[in-house]
mmCIF file of C-alpha atoms in Angstrom:
data_model
loop_
_atom_site.group_PDB
_atom_site.id
_atom_site.type_symbol
_atom_site.label_atom_id
_atom_site.label_comp_id
_atom_site.label_asym_id
_atom_site.label_seq_id
_atom_site.Cartn_x
_atom_site.Cartn_y
_atom_site.Cartn_z
ATOM 1 C CA MET A 1 126.268 113.804 163.297
ATOM 2 C CA ARG A 2 124.957 114.117 161.578
ATOM 3 C CA THR A 3 123.568 115.321 163.258
ATOM 4 C CA ILE A 4 122.451 113.777 164.843
ATOM 5 C CA SER A 5 121.704 116.660 160.842
ATOM 6 C CA ARG A 6 123.115 115.582 158.706
ATOM 7 C CA ARG A 7 121.898 115.226 159.415
ATOM 8 C CA THR A 8 120.459 117.656 161.195
ATOM 9 C CA ALA A 9 116.627 118.092 161.353
ATOM 10 C CA LEU A 10 114.185 115.412 162.319
ATOM 11 C CA ALA A 11 111.396 116.462 160.012
ATOM 12 C CA SER A 12 109.927 113.010 159.531
ATOM 13 C CA GLY A 13 109.901 109.766 161.454
ATOM 14 C CA LEU A 14 107.821 107.385 163.466
ATOM 15 C CA ALA A 15 104.225 108.510 163.738
ATOM 16 C CA THR A 16 103.376 110.656 166.768
ATOM 17 C CA GLY A 17 102.816 108.580 169.870
ATOM 18 C CA VAL A 18 103.421 105.332 168.032
ATOM 19 C CA ALA A 19 106.313 103.022 168.802
ATOM 20 C CA LEU A 20 107.335 100.016 166.796
ATOM 21 C CA THR A 21 105.015 97.198 167.757
ATOM 22 C CA LEU A 22 106.661 94.339 165.958
ATOM 23 C CA ALA A 23 108.061 91.409 167.812
ATOM 24 C CA ALA A 24 111.788 90.953 167.507
ATOM 25 C CA CYS A 25 112.870 89.950 164.034
ATOM 26 C CA GLY A 26 113.951 86.396 163.412
ATOM 27 C CA GLY A 27 117.561 85.450 163.593
ATOM 28 C CA GLY A 28 118.055 84.888 159.865
ATOM 29 C CA GLU A 29 120.660 82.759 158.192
ATOM 30 C CA ASP A 30 124.359 83.071 158.909
ATOM 31 C CA SER A 31 126.064 84.285 155.727
ATOM 32 C CA GLY A 32 129.368 82.587 156.318
ATOM 33 C CA GLY A 33 130.064 79.918 153.713
ATOM 34 C CA SER A 34 130.943 76.357 154.641
ATOM 35 C CA ASP A 35 134.574 77.101 153.788
ATOM 36 C CA GLY A 36 134.658 80.128 156.094
ATOM 37 C CA LYS A 37 134.290 82.678 153.316
ATOM 38 C CA ILE A 38 131.930 85.618 153.790
ATOM 39 C CA THR A 39 129.105 85.470 151.286
ATOM 40 C CA GLY A 40 125.769 87.158 150.709
ATOM 41 C CA ASN A 41 123.863 89.916 148.933
ATOM 42 C CA LEU A 42 123.475 92.913 151.220
ATOM 43 C CA THR A 43 121.253 95.983 151.042
ATOM 44 C CA PHE A 44 122.463 99.239 152.571
ATOM 45 C CA SER A 45 120.240 102.295 153.098
ATOM 46 C CA PHE A 46 121.396 105.842 153.962
ATOM 47 C CA TRP A 47 120.232 109.411 153.353
ATOM 48 C CA ASP A 48 123.084 111.696 152.333
ATOM 49 C CA GLN A 49 123.904 111.964 148.619
ATOM 50 C CA ASN A 50 127.064 113.888 149.533
ATOM 51 C CA GLN A 51 128.503 110.756 151.168
ATOM 52 C CA LYS A 52 127.830 108.360 148.297
ATOM 53 C CA VAL A 53 131.314 108.799 146.856
ATOM 54 C CA ALA A 54 132.911 107.564 150.088
ATOM 55 C CA ILE A 55 130.415 104.726 150.548
ATOM 56 C CA ASP A 56 131.022 103.528 146.988
ATOM 57 C CA GLN A 57 134.762 103.444 147.696
ATOM 58 C CA HIS A 58 134.224 101.567 150.963
ATOM 59 C CA ILE A 59 132.127 98.968 149.172
ATOM 60 C CA ALA A 60 134.631 98.541 146.345
ATOM 61 C CA GLU A 61 137.458 97.912 148.813
ATOM 62 C CA PHE A 62 135.373 95.533 150.912
ATOM 63 C CA VAL A 63 134.279 93.482 147.896
ATOM 64 C CA LYS A 64 137.926 93.113 146.867
ATOM 65 C CA LEU A 65 138.488 91.383 150.201
ATOM 66 C CA HIS A 66 135.222 89.427 150.026
ATOM 67 C CA PRO A 67 134.396 88.861 146.331
ATOM 68 C CA GLU A 68 131.423 86.644 147.154
ATOM 69 C CA VAL A 69 129.608 89.570 148.784
ATOM 70 C CA SER A 70 127.583 92.181 146.898
ATOM 71 C CA ILE A 71 126.190 95.376 148.427
ATOM 72 C CA THR A 72 123.330 97.325 146.861
ATOM 73 C CA THR A 73 122.813 100.850 148.167
ATOM 74 C CA SER A 74 119.648 102.892 148.451
ATOM 75 C CA ILE A 75 119.553 106.647 149.141
ATOM 76 C CA THR A 76 116.378 108.088 150.642
ATOM 77 C CA PRO A 77 116.238 111.846 151.369
ATOM 78 C CA TYR A 78 116.255 112.551 155.078
ATOM 79 C CA ALA A 79 112.729 113.986 155.084
ATOM 80 C CA GLN A 80 111.377 110.583 153.959
ATOM 81 C CA TYR A 81 114.026 108.297 155.456
ATOM 82 C CA TRP A 82 112.433 107.502 158.816
ATOM 83 C CA THR A 83 108.937 107.065 157.425
ATOM 84 C CA LYS A 84 110.270 104.585 154.880
ATOM 85 C CA LEU A 85 112.278 102.790 157.565
ATOM 86 C CA GLN A 86 109.217 102.499 159.787
ATOM 87 C CA THR A 87 107.259 100.954 156.920
ATOM 88 C CA GLN A 88 110.074 98.493 156.264
ATOM 89 C CA ALA A 89 110.240 97.588 159.955
ATOM 90 C CA GLU A 90 106.501 96.996 160.163
ATOM 91 C CA GLY A 91 106.748 94.781 157.078
ATOM 92 C CA ASP A 92 109.696 92.841 158.531
ATOM 93 C CA ASN A 93 111.692 94.030 155.529
ATOM 94 C CA LEU A 94 114.470 96.229 156.890
ATOM 95 C CA PRO A 95 117.668 96.610 154.844
ATOM 96 C CA ASP A 96 120.566 94.464 156.031
ATOM 97 C CA LEU A 97 122.480 97.644 156.845
ATOM 98 C CA PHE A 98 121.228 101.164 157.414
ATOM 99 C CA TRP A 99 122.205 104.465 158.966
ATOM 100 C CA MET A 100 120.975 105.176 162.472
ATOM 101 C CA ASN A 101 121.030 108.347 164.594
ATOM 102 C CA GLY A 102 120.759 109.081 168.297
ATOM 103 C CA PRO A 103 117.077 110.059 168.420
ATOM 104 C CA HIS A 104 115.995 106.674 167.036
ATOM 105 C CA ILE A 105 118.497 104.176 168.441
ATOM 106 C CA GLU A 106 116.629 103.271 171.646
ATOM 107 C CA LEU A 107 113.329 102.838 169.859
ATOM 108 C CA TYR A 108 114.675 100.420 167.262
ATOM 109 C CA ALA A 109 117.018 98.585 169.631
ATOM 110 C CA SER A 110 114.450 98.130 172.412
ATOM 111 C CA ASN A 111 111.932 96.735 169.928
ATOM 112 C CA GLY A 112 114.325 94.042 168.728
ATOM 113 C CA MET A 113 114.953 95.567 165.312
ATOM 114 C CA LEU A 114 118.753 95.749 165.610
ATOM 115 C CA GLU A 115 121.512 93.173 165.941
ATOM 116 C CA PRO A 116 123.933 93.653 168.878
ATOM 117 C CA LEU A 117 127.522 94.213 167.723
ATOM 118 C CA ASP A 118 129.488 93.315 170.836
ATOM 119 C CA ASP A 119 131.124 90.402 169.030
ATOM 120 C CA LEU A 120 132.485 92.452 166.122
ATOM 121 C CA ALA A 121 135.923 91.349 165.044
ATOM 122 C CA ASP A 122 138.767 93.870 165.066
ATOM 123 C CA VAL A 123 136.792 96.606 166.822
ATOM 124 C CA SER A 124 138.143 98.301 169.942
ATOM 125 C CA TRP A 125 135.490 100.573 171.439
ATOM 126 C CA ASP A 126 138.048 102.858 173.061
ATOM 127 C CA ASN A 127 139.078 104.045 169.578
ATOM 128 C CA TYR A 128 136.018 106.318 169.527
ATOM 129 C CA PRO A 129 134.721 109.172 171.712
ATOM 130 C CA GLN A 130 133.061 107.607 174.740
ATOM 131 C CA ALA A 131 130.018 109.872 174.492
ATOM 132 C CA LEU A 132 129.275 108.524 171.008
ATOM 133 C CA VAL A 133 129.876 104.908 172.052
ATOM 134 C CA ASP A 134 127.421 105.466 174.906
ATOM 135 C CA LEU A 135 124.900 107.020 172.516
ATOM 136 C CA TYR A 136 124.610 103.734 170.628
ATOM 137 C CA THR A 137 124.688 101.478 173.689
ATOM 138 C CA VAL A 138 121.270 100.308 174.888
ATOM 139 C CA GLU A 139 120.871 98.129 177.978
ATOM 140 C CA ASP A 140 124.636 97.480 177.995
ATOM 141 C CA LYS A 141 124.716 96.231 174.397
ATOM 142 C CA HIS A 142 126.531 97.972 171.559
ATOM 143 C CA TYR A 143 124.365 98.494 168.479
ATOM 144 C CA GLY A 144 126.571 100.821 166.471
ATOM 145 C CA VAL A 145 130.207 101.812 166.004
ATOM 146 C CA PRO A 146 130.491 105.621 165.816
ATOM 147 C CA LYS A 147 130.964 106.643 162.192
ATOM 148 C CA ASP A 148 131.454 110.383 162.497
ATOM 149 C CA TYR A 149 130.460 113.327 164.620
ATOM 150 C CA ASP A 150 129.330 116.814 163.914
ATOM 151 C CA THR A 151 129.261 120.152 165.653
ATOM 152 C CA VAL A 152 127.847 123.442 164.381
ATOM 153 C CA ALA A 153 129.594 126.655 163.350
ATOM 154 C CA VAL A 154 128.882 129.769 161.261
ATOM 155 C CA PHE A 155 129.789 129.829 157.577
ATOM 156 C CA TYR A 156 130.144 133.405 156.303
ATOM 157 C CA ASN A 157 130.732 135.073 152.946
ATOM 158 C CA LYS A 158 133.587 137.577 153.142
ATOM 159 C CA LYS A 159 132.631 139.217 149.835
ATOM 160 C CA LEU A 160 129.189 140.089 151.180
ATOM 161 C CA PHE A 161 130.666 141.267 154.482
ATOM 162 C CA ASP A 162 132.981 143.571 152.526
ATOM 163 C CA ALA A 163 130.120 144.860 150.375
ATOM 164 C CA ALA A 164 128.125 145.718 153.505
ATOM 165 C CA GLY A 165 131.169 147.268 155.216
ATOM 166 C CA VAL A 166 131.085 145.044 158.294
ATOM 167 C CA ALA A 167 133.948 143.346 160.112
ATOM 168 C CA TYR A 168 134.484 139.606 159.893
ATOM 169 C CA PRO A 169 133.457 137.533 162.929
ATOM 170 C CA GLN A 170 135.912 137.305 165.815
ATOM 171 C CA GLU A 171 136.585 134.197 167.889
ATOM 172 C CA ASP A 172 134.919 135.782 170.931
ATOM 173 C CA TRP A 173 131.886 137.349 169.234
ATOM 174 C CA THR A 174 128.586 137.507 171.078
ATOM 175 C CA TRP A 175 124.880 137.311 170.285
ATOM 176 C CA GLU A 176 124.842 141.100 170.127
ATOM 177 C CA ASP A 177 127.728 141.101 167.638
ATOM 178 C CA PHE A 178 125.996 138.475 165.527
ATOM 179 C CA THR A 179 122.581 140.140 165.403
ATOM 180 C CA THR A 180 124.102 143.560 164.696
ATOM 181 C CA THR A 181 126.139 142.063 161.850
ATOM 182 C CA ALA A 182 123.162 140.196 160.380
ATOM 183 C CA ASN A 183 120.896 143.252 160.523
ATOM 184 C CA THR A 184 123.534 145.569 159.075
ATOM 185 C CA ILE A 185 124.131 143.274 156.096
ATOM 186 C CA SER A 186 120.419 142.826 155.432
ATOM 187 C CA THR A 187 119.906 146.585 155.449
ATOM 188 C CA ALA A 188 122.955 147.417 153.345
ATOM 189 C CA LEU A 189 122.326 144.746 150.703
ATOM 190 C CA LYS A 190 118.537 144.746 150.704
ATOM 191 C CA ASP A 191 118.324 145.910 147.087
ATOM 192 C CA ASP A 192 120.374 142.867 146.067
ATOM 193 C CA GLY A 193 118.029 140.511 147.908
ATOM 194 C CA VAL A 194 120.725 139.486 150.410
ATOM 195 C CA TYR A 195 119.913 138.462 153.985
ATOM 196 C CA GLY A 196 122.324 138.608 156.880
ATOM 197 C CA VAL A 197 121.653 134.989 157.853
ATOM 198 C CA ALA A 198 119.602 132.035 156.669
ATOM 199 C CA THR A 199 119.596 128.950 158.871
ATOM 200 C CA GLY A 200 117.389 125.864 158.770
ATOM 201 C CA LEU A 201 114.655 125.952 161.418
ATOM 202 C CA ALA A 202 112.889 122.733 160.445
ATOM 203 C CA GLY A 203 114.921 120.956 163.132
ATOM 204 C CA GLY A 204 116.942 122.013 166.111
ATOM 205 C CA GLN A 205 120.510 120.918 165.478
ATOM 206 C CA GLU A 206 121.530 123.786 163.210
ATOM 207 C CA GLY A 207 119.624 126.455 165.072
ATOM 208 C CA TRP A 208 117.669 126.611 168.287
ATOM 209 C CA TYR A 209 119.148 123.631 170.159
ATOM 210 C CA ASN A 210 122.366 125.676 170.204
ATOM 211 C CA THR A 211 120.823 128.991 171.236
ATOM 212 C CA VAL A 212 118.707 127.408 173.982
ATOM 213 C CA HIS A 213 121.894 126.062 175.575
ATOM 214 C CA GLN A 214 123.787 129.288 174.862
ATOM 215 C CA ALA A 215 121.096 131.154 176.794
ATOM 216 C CA GLY A 216 121.580 128.781 179.744
ATOM 217 C CA GLY A 217 118.517 126.626 179.075
ATOM 218 C CA PHE A 218 118.066 123.028 177.998
ATOM 219 C CA ILE A 219 115.828 120.854 175.826
ATOM 220 C CA ILE A 220 115.547 117.762 178.028
ATOM 221 C CA GLU A 221 117.099 116.943 181.379
ATOM 222 C CA ASP A 222 116.325 114.178 183.868
ATOM 223 C CA GLY A 223 113.362 113.111 181.762
ATOM 224 C CA LYS A 224 111.737 116.564 181.737
ATOM 225 C CA SER A 225 111.365 119.285 179.136
ATOM 226 C CA GLY A 226 113.221 122.554 179.539
ATOM 227 C CA TYR A 227 111.212 124.549 177.030
ATOM 228 C CA ASP A 228 109.219 126.359 179.716
ATOM 229 C CA HIS A 229 112.335 127.742 181.429
ATOM 230 C CA ASP A 230 113.032 131.444 180.912
ATOM 231 C CA ALA A 231 116.501 130.828 179.487
ATOM 232 C CA SER A 232 115.193 128.297 176.973
ATOM 233 C CA ILE A 233 112.482 130.737 175.875
ATOM 234 C CA LYS A 234 115.199 133.330 175.311
ATOM 235 C CA GLY A 235 116.994 130.880 173.030
ATOM 236 C CA ILE A 236 113.865 130.549 170.872
ATOM 237 C CA GLU A 237 113.294 134.313 170.826
ATOM 238 C CA PHE A 238 116.766 134.724 169.268
ATOM 239 C CA TRP A 239 115.491 133.337 165.950
ATOM 240 C CA LYS A 240 112.104 135.010 166.125
ATOM 241 C CA GLU A 241 113.794 138.399 166.442
ATOM 242 C CA LEU A 242 116.102 137.742 163.472
ATOM 243 C CA ILE A 243 113.106 136.956 161.265
ATOM 244 C CA ALA A 244 111.079 139.900 162.614
ATOM 245 C CA SER A 245 113.887 142.366 161.888
ATOM 246 C CA GLY A 246 114.398 141.114 158.339
ATOM 247 C CA ALA A 247 117.906 139.863 159.080
ATOM 248 C CA SER A 248 116.642 136.350 158.256
ATOM 249 C CA PRO A 249 114.183 135.212 155.583
ATOM 250 C CA SER A 250 110.744 134.067 156.692
ATOM 251 C CA LEU A 251 110.042 130.395 157.322
ATOM 252 C CA GLU A 252 108.033 130.319 154.093
ATOM 253 C CA ALA A 253 110.954 131.715 152.098
ATOM 254 C CA MET A 254 113.350 129.165 153.607
ATOM 255 C CA ALA A 255 110.892 126.376 152.803
ATOM 256 C CA ASP A 256 110.873 127.471 149.163
ATOM 257 C CA THR A 257 114.657 127.923 148.953
ATOM 258 C CA LYS A 258 116.724 126.017 151.489
ATOM 259 C CA PRO A 259 119.186 128.062 153.561
ATOM 260 C CA ASN A 260 122.187 126.152 152.210
ATOM 261 C CA VAL A 261 121.079 127.052 148.667
ATOM 262 C CA MET A 262 120.638 130.697 149.669
ATOM 263 C CA PHE A 263 124.175 130.691 151.029
ATOM 264 C CA GLU A 264 125.580 128.969 147.940
ATOM 265 C CA SER A 265 123.850 131.499 145.663
ATOM 266 C CA GLU A 266 125.138 134.404 147.785
ATOM 267 C CA LYS A 267 121.691 135.490 148.924
ATOM 268 C CA ALA A 268 122.635 134.903 152.577
ATOM 269 C CA ALA A 269 125.851 136.201 154.091
ATOM 270 C CA MET A 270 125.849 133.673 156.940
ATOM 271 C CA THR A 271 124.406 130.282 157.768
ATOM 272 C CA TRP A 272 124.684 128.035 160.807
ATOM 273 C CA SER A 273 125.499 124.488 159.775
ATOM 274 C CA GLY A 274 127.610 121.471 160.648
ATOM 275 C CA THR A 275 130.484 119.375 159.426
ATOM 276 C CA TRP A 276 128.136 117.421 157.154
ATOM 277 C CA ILE A 277 127.749 120.413 154.806
ATOM 278 C CA VAL A 278 131.477 120.951 154.187
ATOM 279 C CA SER A 279 131.753 118.750 151.085
ATOM 280 C CA GLU A 280 128.642 120.294 149.516
ATOM 281 C CA PHE A 281 129.848 123.850 150.060
ATOM 282 C CA ALA A 282 133.313 122.935 148.772
ATOM 283 C CA GLU A 283 131.714 121.683 145.544
ATOM 284 C CA LYS A 284 128.932 124.218 145.001
ATOM 285 C CA LEU A 285 130.169 127.574 146.268
ATOM 286 C CA PRO A 286 131.068 129.860 143.339
ATOM 287 C CA ASN A 287 134.327 130.846 145.041
ATOM 288 C CA LYS A 288 135.526 128.957 148.117
ATOM 289 C CA ASP A 289 138.018 131.713 148.932
ATOM 290 C CA HIS A 290 135.132 134.123 149.593
ATOM 291 C CA VAL A 291 133.974 131.937 152.486
ATOM 292 C CA ASP A 292 135.264 131.115 155.952
ATOM 293 C CA ILE A 293 134.037 129.525 159.181
ATOM 294 C CA ALA A 294 133.583 131.125 162.594
ATOM 295 C CA PRO A 295 132.551 129.649 165.943
ATOM 296 C CA LEU A 296 128.964 130.120 167.055
ATOM 297 C CA PRO A 297 128.447 133.394 168.922
ATOM 298 C CA LYS A 298 128.319 133.350 172.700
ATOM 299 C CA GLY A 299 125.139 134.002 174.657
ATOM 300 C CA GLU A 300 125.248 133.579 178.419
ATOM 301 C CA GLN A 301 127.681 130.784 177.601
ATOM 302 C CA ARG A 302 129.172 128.978 174.614
ATOM 303 C CA ALA A 303 127.459 125.876 173.233
ATOM 304 C CA SER A 304 127.345 123.768 170.079
ATOM 305 C CA VAL A 305 125.251 120.614 169.790
ATOM 306 C CA ILE A 306 127.236 117.441 169.066
ATOM 307 C CA HIS A 307 125.840 114.357 167.395
ATOM 308 C CA GLY A 308 127.115 111.448 165.318
ATOM 309 C CA LEU A 309 125.908 108.669 163.049
ATOM 310 C CA THR A 310 126.415 104.933 162.885
ATOM 311 C CA THR A 311 125.652 102.026 160.559
ATOM 312 C CA VAL A 312 123.523 99.274 162.129
ATOM 313 C CA VAL A 313 122.627 95.705 161.211
ATOM 314 C CA ALA A 314 119.004 94.572 161.050
ATOM 315 C CA ALA A 315 118.209 91.809 163.533
ATOM 316 C CA GLY A 316 116.231 90.042 160.819
ATOM 317 C CA SER A 317 119.022 90.093 158.237
ATOM 318 C CA GLU A 318 119.602 86.779 156.494
ATOM 319 C CA ASN A 319 123.203 87.831 155.870
ATOM 320 C CA LYS A 320 124.386 88.748 159.353
ATOM 321 C CA ALA A 321 127.960 87.515 159.025
ATOM 322 C CA ALA A 322 128.489 89.556 155.868
ATOM 323 C CA ALA A 323 126.701 92.583 157.320
ATOM 324 C CA LYS A 324 128.762 92.482 160.518
ATOM 325 C CA ALA A 325 131.949 92.012 158.512
ATOM 326 C CA PHE A 326 131.147 95.173 156.554
ATOM 327 C CA VAL A 327 130.399 97.151 159.738
ATOM 328 C CA SER A 328 133.707 95.940 161.178
ATOM 329 C CA PHE A 329 135.428 97.055 157.974
ATOM 330 C CA LEU A 330 133.794 100.510 158.202
ATOM 331 C CA ALA A 331 134.965 100.784 161.813
ATOM 332 C CA GLN A 332 138.648 100.710 160.914
ATOM 333 C CA LYS A 333 140.890 103.761 160.887
ATOM 334 C CA GLU A 334 141.527 103.523 157.130
ATOM 335 C CA GLN A 335 137.859 104.044 156.280
ATOM 336 C CA HIS A 336 137.555 106.959 158.687
ATOM 337 C CA LEU A 337 140.620 108.553 157.107
ATOM 338 C CA ARG A 338 139.129 108.071 153.639
ATOM 339 C CA GLU A 339 136.032 110.051 154.596
ATOM 340 C CA ALA A 340 138.183 112.712 156.227
ATOM 341 C CA GLU A 341 140.401 113.106 153.150
ATOM 342 C CA LEU A 342 137.348 113.486 150.952
ATOM 343 C CA GLY A 343 135.957 116.107 153.325
ATOM 344 C CA ILE A 344 132.810 113.967 153.584
ATOM 345 C CA ALA A 345 132.506 113.793 157.343
ATOM 346 C CA ASN A 346 134.366 114.506 160.558
ATOM 347 C CA PRO A 347 135.447 110.963 161.450
ATOM 348 C CA ALA A 348 134.874 109.451 164.873
ATOM 349 C CA PHE A 349 138.029 107.313 165.041
ATOM 350 C CA ASN A 350 140.311 109.015 167.549
ATOM 351 C CA GLY A 351 143.230 110.810 165.918
ATOM 352 C CA THR A 352 141.720 111.176 162.438
ATOM 353 C CA GLN A 353 139.946 114.517 162.850
ATOM 354 C CA GLU A 354 142.976 116.567 161.786
ATOM 355 C CA THR A 355 142.792 114.990 158.339
ATOM 356 C CA PHE A 356 139.229 116.249 157.992
ATOM 357 C CA GLN A 357 140.354 119.733 158.983
ATOM 358 C CA ASP A 358 143.079 119.609 156.335
ATOM 359 C CA SER A 359 140.569 118.682 153.601
ATOM 360 C CA GLN A 360 139.653 122.382 153.220
ATOM 361 C CA PRO A 361 142.782 124.278 154.281
ATOM 362 C CA GLN A 362 141.379 127.635 153.137
ATOM 363 C CA TRP A 363 138.705 127.500 155.854
ATOM 364 C CA ASN A 364 138.851 127.701 159.643
ATOM 365 C CA MET A 365 137.887 124.027 160.011
ATOM 366 C CA LYS A 366 139.306 123.885 163.522
ATOM 367 C CA ALA A 367 136.177 125.705 164.694
ATOM 368 C CA PHE A 368 134.323 122.377 164.585
ATOM 369 C CA ALA A 369 136.958 120.512 166.609
ATOM 370 C CA GLU A 370 137.237 123.282 169.177
ATOM 371 C CA ALA A 371 133.473 123.216 169.661
ATOM 372 C CA ALA A 372 133.622 119.464 170.238
ATOM 373 C CA THR A 373 136.364 119.642 172.833
ATOM 374 C CA ASP A 374 135.571 122.951 174.549
ATOM 375 C CA TYR A 375 131.812 123.533 174.687
ATOM 376 C CA ALA A 376 129.807 120.766 173.016
ATOM 377 C CA VAL A 377 126.436 119.738 174.448
ATOM 378 C CA PRO A 378 124.791 116.382 173.648
ATOM 379 C CA TYR A 379 122.028 116.126 171.097
ATOM 380 C CA PRO A 380 118.776 115.786 173.101
ATOM 381 C CA VAL A 381 117.182 112.332 172.941
ATOM 382 C CA SER A 382 114.813 110.036 174.801
ATOM 383 C CA ARG A 383 113.355 106.607 174.079
ATOM 384 C CA ASN A 384 110.637 108.040 171.792
ATOM 385 C CA THR A 385 112.372 111.223 170.669
ATOM 386 C CA GLN A 386 110.298 111.537 167.518
ATOM 387 C CA VAL A 387 107.086 111.991 169.501
ATOM 388 C CA TRP A 388 108.201 115.304 170.957
ATOM 389 C CA ASN A 389 110.172 116.204 167.822
ATOM 390 C CA ASP A 390 106.760 116.238 166.149
ATOM 391 C CA PHE A 391 105.496 118.661 168.799
ATOM 392 C CA GLU A 392 108.500 120.904 168.109
ATOM 393 C CA GLU A 393 107.753 120.783 164.401
ATOM 394 C CA GLN A 394 104.072 121.612 164.945
ATOM 395 C CA LEU A 395 104.417 124.409 167.500
ATOM 396 C CA LEU A 396 107.727 126.234 167.155
ATOM 397 C CA PRO A 397 107.048 127.685 163.682
ATOM 398 C CA GLU A 398 104.261 129.725 165.314
ATOM 399 C CA ALA A 399 106.865 131.212 167.666
ATOM 400 C CA PHE A 400 109.559 131.800 165.036
ATOM 401 C CA SER A 401 107.092 133.507 162.694
ATOM 402 C CA GLY A 402 105.667 135.736 165.427
ATOM 403 C CA LYS A 403 102.149 134.382 164.970
ATOM 404 C CA ARG A 404 102.020 133.531 168.677
ATOM 405 C CA ASP A 405 103.854 134.698 171.778
ATOM 406 C CA VAL A 406 107.106 132.775 172.167
ATOM 407 C CA SER A 407 106.594 132.138 175.877
ATOM 408 C CA GLU A 408 103.070 130.826 175.294
ATOM 409 C CA VAL A 409 104.249 128.423 172.578
ATOM 410 C CA CYS A 410 107.200 127.177 174.633
ATOM 411 C CA LYS A 411 105.045 126.479 177.684
ATOM 412 C CA GLU A 412 102.527 124.543 175.576
ATOM 413 C CA LEU A 413 105.390 122.593 173.985
ATOM 414 C CA ALA A 414 106.852 121.770 177.405
ATOM 415 C CA ALA A 415 103.494 120.487 178.670
ATOM 416 C CA LYS A 416 102.969 118.243 175.640
ATOM 417 C CA MET A 417 106.565 117.053 175.758
ATOM 418 C CA ASN A 418 106.402 116.198 179.477
ATOM 419 C CA GLU A 419 103.238 114.200 178.948
ATOM 420 C CA ALA A 420 104.956 112.236 176.200
ATOM 421 C CA LEU A 421 108.062 111.674 178.314
ATOM 422 C CA GLN A 422 106.024 110.338 181.215
ATOM 423 C CA SER A 423 104.528 107.682 178.969
ATOM 424 C CA GLU A 424 107.846 106.355 177.684
#
């Protein structure tokens, strides 16, 4: 989950300090025909181009069952998705169906933007991980059926490891092992323009949310920020030191060429990423056999952030019966298995995750499942998550780049974050 990722960074969203101010949307028309048939023209918005192939198949199968329904999809890149959604909400013009993540669910649900789904036909909530069901439950109402979930692991290029003369990652490797490996590769392959690691630092899920917890810190707990705790500061310093040593590209370099592209073009030997990237790497890597997956390295403890996505129904939809019928269809085991077989996402329906692992048998896909069961930590959220996500986005680059002292930045971030949390 994505994710929360893909689904993974929250680079854009509701304006800082501003919550949705609309009144609850109107009830809309029921889209059940007089003869009981499901009818209506639905709009469906999501952000991941990699998942379009599965969504198109879902729609085709659903329309076979309900030929008087049409579904038009719209893909908006993640960096613009939440801004566009906010504009649509303020204009009372939300899509009938759209993807939702944990950081935004309370904000949209509590402002009457979403339709409760407790009356969905053919949906048993115990078919999904309870933590994900709880994530999309607000004031005892279900607003989303878990679609998938994601954890984070290390993708590594064995060819580059061999060229640098370093050993492949072990299951029990540590921060020290990781940083030594990354620095050794960067030094050995410097003339080829290869870095030891390139990982997205525009949002926390791929990078620092994991290392903060691995260091024994936390992002948010009991309504308070953990950024000013010594352990959390250590988790931020992890990335600053990788950039300072040259083991990682600078933030500017990773803004120009995304870390996943660096990895695909063999200019980075490692990258931290989640289950959402599997299908892209399977398609774009020049040789899949040169790549494998390792668990995240251990700091003071093991940790990997877990998140998941859902599809929600707009409260103002004029086609609620059709929209709910499609969500119910997506909730079934068959659709989760379809996404798993395509390697699109790690499905949330209990018992289907092994199929996702089998989608790329040449890789150690079990690393994602083991993280979920053995040492996953929840994606950090609050009612107005985006407010303090914006503070992270504004301040942490100064720490990662070394422009300011890490401790100083983290303490300022904690103060701003706590002020925002108190006003929720």
